[in-house]
């Protein structure tokens, strides 16, 4: 249960450094902005996966009780 809650908290925190990285790279030019947008998309998908994994761990621990 604690690990699941930790993942729920960690998911949004993954987006903060990626957002800063994208903001820095976006100012470099068009090609870099395209790459930065792909990185941002991957970060969002990764955060969603971590969030869902946290929910799965919480549900699993509740079902085992």
GROMACS .gro file of C-alpha atoms in nm:
model
   65
    1UNK     CA    1   0.000   0.000   0.000
    2UNK     CA    2   0.280   0.243   0.091
    3UNK     CA    3   0.463   0.171  -0.233
    4UNK     CA    4   0.145   0.238  -0.433
    5UNK     CA    5   0.093   0.570  -0.257
    6UNK     CA    6   0.455   0.659  -0.322
    7UNK     CA    7   0.407   0.598  -0.693
    8UNK     CA    8   0.094   0.815  -0.694
    9UNK     CA    9   0.301   1.098  -0.548
   10UNK     CA   10   0.599   1.033  -0.776
   11UNK     CA   11   0.400   1.043  -1.101
   12UNK     CA   12   0.339   1.421  -1.109
   13UNK     CA   13   0.692   1.486  -0.983
   14UNK     CA   14   0.829   1.317  -1.296
   15UNK     CA   15   0.676   1.592  -1.507
   16UNK     CA   16   0.854   1.881  -1.332
   17UNK     CA   17   1.212   1.815  -1.454
   18UNK     CA   18   1.085   1.716  -1.799
   19UNK     CA   19   0.888   2.041  -1.822
   20UNK     CA   20   1.200   2.240  -1.736
   21UNK     CA   21   1.402   2.047  -1.994
   22UNK     CA   22   1.140   2.108  -2.262
   23UNK     CA   23   1.125   2.479  -2.179
   24UNK     CA   24   1.503   2.506  -2.220
   25UNK     CA   25   1.515   2.310  -2.545
   26UNK     CA   26   1.213   2.487  -2.699
   27UNK     CA   27   1.409   2.810  -2.712
   28UNK     CA   28   1.683   2.649  -2.924
   29UNK     CA   29   1.497   2.622  -3.257
   30UNK     CA   30   1.242   2.431  -3.462
   31UNK     CA   31   1.415   2.091  -3.477
   32UNK     CA   32   1.497   2.102  -3.108
   33UNK     CA   33   1.139   2.204  -3.030
   34UNK     CA   34   1.007   1.899  -3.215
   35UNK     CA   35   1.239   1.672  -3.017
   36UNK     CA   36   1.143   1.850  -2.696
   37UNK     CA   37   0.774   1.798  -2.768
   38UNK     CA   38   0.837   1.425  -2.820
   39UNK     CA   39   1.026   1.413  -2.489
   40UNK     CA   40   0.737   1.592  -2.320
   41UNK     CA   41   0.488   1.345  -2.468
   42UNK     CA   42   0.697   1.051  -2.344
   43UNK     CA   43   0.717   1.209  -1.998
   44UNK     CA   44   0.338   1.245  -1.983
   45UNK     CA   45   0.285   0.886  -2.096
   46UNK     CA   46   0.544   0.767  -1.842
   47UNK     CA   47   0.380   0.962  -1.560
   48UNK     CA   48   0.040   0.816  -1.650
   49UNK     CA   49   0.190   0.465  -1.646
   50UNK     CA   50   0.351   0.524  -1.305
   51UNK     CA   51   0.022   0.661  -1.171
   52UNK     CA   52  -0.172   0.360  -1.301
   53UNK     CA   53   0.088   0.122  -1.159
   54UNK     CA   54   0.045   0.291  -0.820
   55UNK     CA   55  -0.332   0.247  -0.840
   56UNK     CA   56  -0.279  -0.118  -0.934
   57UNK     CA   57  -0.054  -0.178  -0.633
   58UNK     CA   58  -0.307  -0.015  -0.401
   59UNK     CA   59  -0.594  -0.219  -0.545
   60UNK     CA   60  -0.387  -0.538  -0.524
   61UNK     CA   61  -0.299  -0.477  -0.160
   62UNK     CA   62  -0.664  -0.406  -0.076
   63UNK     CA   63  -0.777  -0.726  -0.250
   64UNK     CA   64  -0.520  -0.935  -0.063
   65UNK     CA   65  -0.654  -0.825   0.277
   0.00000   0.00000   0.00000
